[in-house]
Short mmCIF file of C-alpha atoms in Angstrom, two decimals:
data_model
loop_
_atom_site.label_atom_id
_atom_site.label_comp_id
_atom_site.label_asym_id
_atom_site.label_seq_id
_atom_site.Cartn_x
_atom_site.Cartn_y
_atom_site.Cartn_z
CA MET A 291 0.15 0.16 -0.02
CA ARG A 292 1.33 3.36 -0.91
CA LEU A 293 0.03 6.60 0.20
CA VAL A 294 0.40 10.14 -1.41
CA VAL A 295 -1.03 13.13 0.17
CA ASP A 296 -1.33 16.25 -2.12
CA LEU A 297 0.30 18.68 0.29
CA ASN A 298 -0.88 21.66 -1.74
CA ARG A 299 -4.65 20.74 -1.65
CA CYS A 300 -4.16 19.68 2.44
CA GLN A 301 -5.79 22.11 4.59
CA GLY A 302 -4.39 20.73 7.79
CA TYR A 303 -8.00 19.89 9.15
CA ALA A 304 -6.18 17.11 10.39
CA GLN A 305 -8.66 14.16 10.34
CA CYS A 306 -6.39 11.66 8.91
CA ALA A 307 -4.05 12.36 11.96
CA PHE A 308 -6.98 11.75 14.30
CA LEU A 309 -7.98 8.37 12.60
CA ALA A 310 -4.52 6.94 11.76
CA PRO A 311 -2.15 8.39 14.46
CA ASP A 312 0.41 5.84 13.56
CA VAL A 313 0.64 6.72 9.94
CA PHE A 314 -0.31 10.54 9.83
CA ALA A 315 0.54 13.41 12.54
CA MET A 316 0.59 16.83 12.53
CA HIS A 317 3.32 19.11 12.85
CA GLY A 318 2.48 22.25 14.39
CA ASP A 319 -0.55 23.61 12.99
CA GLU A 320 -0.59 23.32 9.79
CA SER A 321 2.07 20.36 8.34
CA LEU A 322 1.30 17.23 7.71
CA LEU A 323 3.42 14.28 8.16
CA TYR A 324 2.77 10.78 6.87
CA ASN A 325 4.64 7.82 6.02
CA PRO A 326 4.14 6.84 2.60
CA GLN A 327 4.80 3.11 2.87
CA ALA A 328 2.06 2.21 5.80
CA ALA A 329 1.66 -1.47 6.71
CA GLN A 330 -1.06 -3.68 5.64
CA GLU A 331 -2.37 -3.94 8.84
CA GLN A 332 -3.39 -0.53 9.08
CA ARG A 333 -5.12 -0.46 5.81
CA ASP A 334 -8.90 -0.01 7.55
CA GLU A 335 -7.19 3.11 9.33
CA VAL A 336 -5.92 4.55 6.60
CA ALA A 337 -8.83 4.10 4.55
CA ARG A 338 -11.22 6.04 6.74
CA ALA A 339 -8.70 8.55 6.97
CA VAL A 340 -8.67 8.88 3.26
CA ALA A 341 -12.60 8.73 3.23
CA ALA A 342 -12.43 11.37 5.96
CA CYS A 343 -10.31 14.08 4.34
CA PRO A 344 -12.38 17.10 3.88
CA VAL A 345 -10.51 18.01 0.43
CA GLN A 346 -9.77 14.39 -0.79
CA ALA A 347 -5.48 15.42 -0.77
CA ILE A 348 -4.90 11.70 0.23
CA LEU A 349 -4.52 9.37 -2.43
CA LEU A 350 -4.59 5.30 -1.77
CA GLU A 351 -2.53 3.10 -4.38
CA ALA A 352 -2.99 -0.64 -3.87
CA ASP A 353 0.55 -2.80 -4.69
CA PRO A 354 -0.14 -5.20 -6.87
CA ALA A 355 0.61 -7.95 -4.15
CA ASP A 356 -1.90 -6.54 -2.08
CA VAL A 357 -4.72 -6.96 -4.24
CA ALA A 358 -6.48 -10.64 -3.56
CA PRO A 359 -6.99 -12.77 -6.64
CA GLY A 360 -10.88 -12.96 -7.16
CA PRO A 361 -12.67 -15.92 -7.85
CA ASP A 362 -11.90 -18.00 -10.55
CA ARG A 363 -14.12 -17.41 -13.61
CA GLU A 364 -14.48 -19.77 -16.77
CA ALA A 365 -14.37 -17.85 -19.93
CA THR A 366 -17.48 -19.00 -21.62
CA GLY A 367 -18.11 -16.45 -23.99
CA ASP A 368 -22.02 -15.83 -22.48
CA ARG A 369 -22.96 -12.51 -21.37
#
């Protein structure tokens, strides 16, 4: 899982730091510090932080290894 925060968009509401304090932290009133390689175990907290950001400054990218394969599907050509 990889995090990117658009620091030009971030307005320092600190919702992310409240919801995922092990990943995001405020430094002063407006500076955000974060771990761009958050642990997989923190995924739920990070997802809540992403959803709560009022200016949608946080982008969460899943690593290909993090994506669970879907159920096997047989290609039949039927629609």
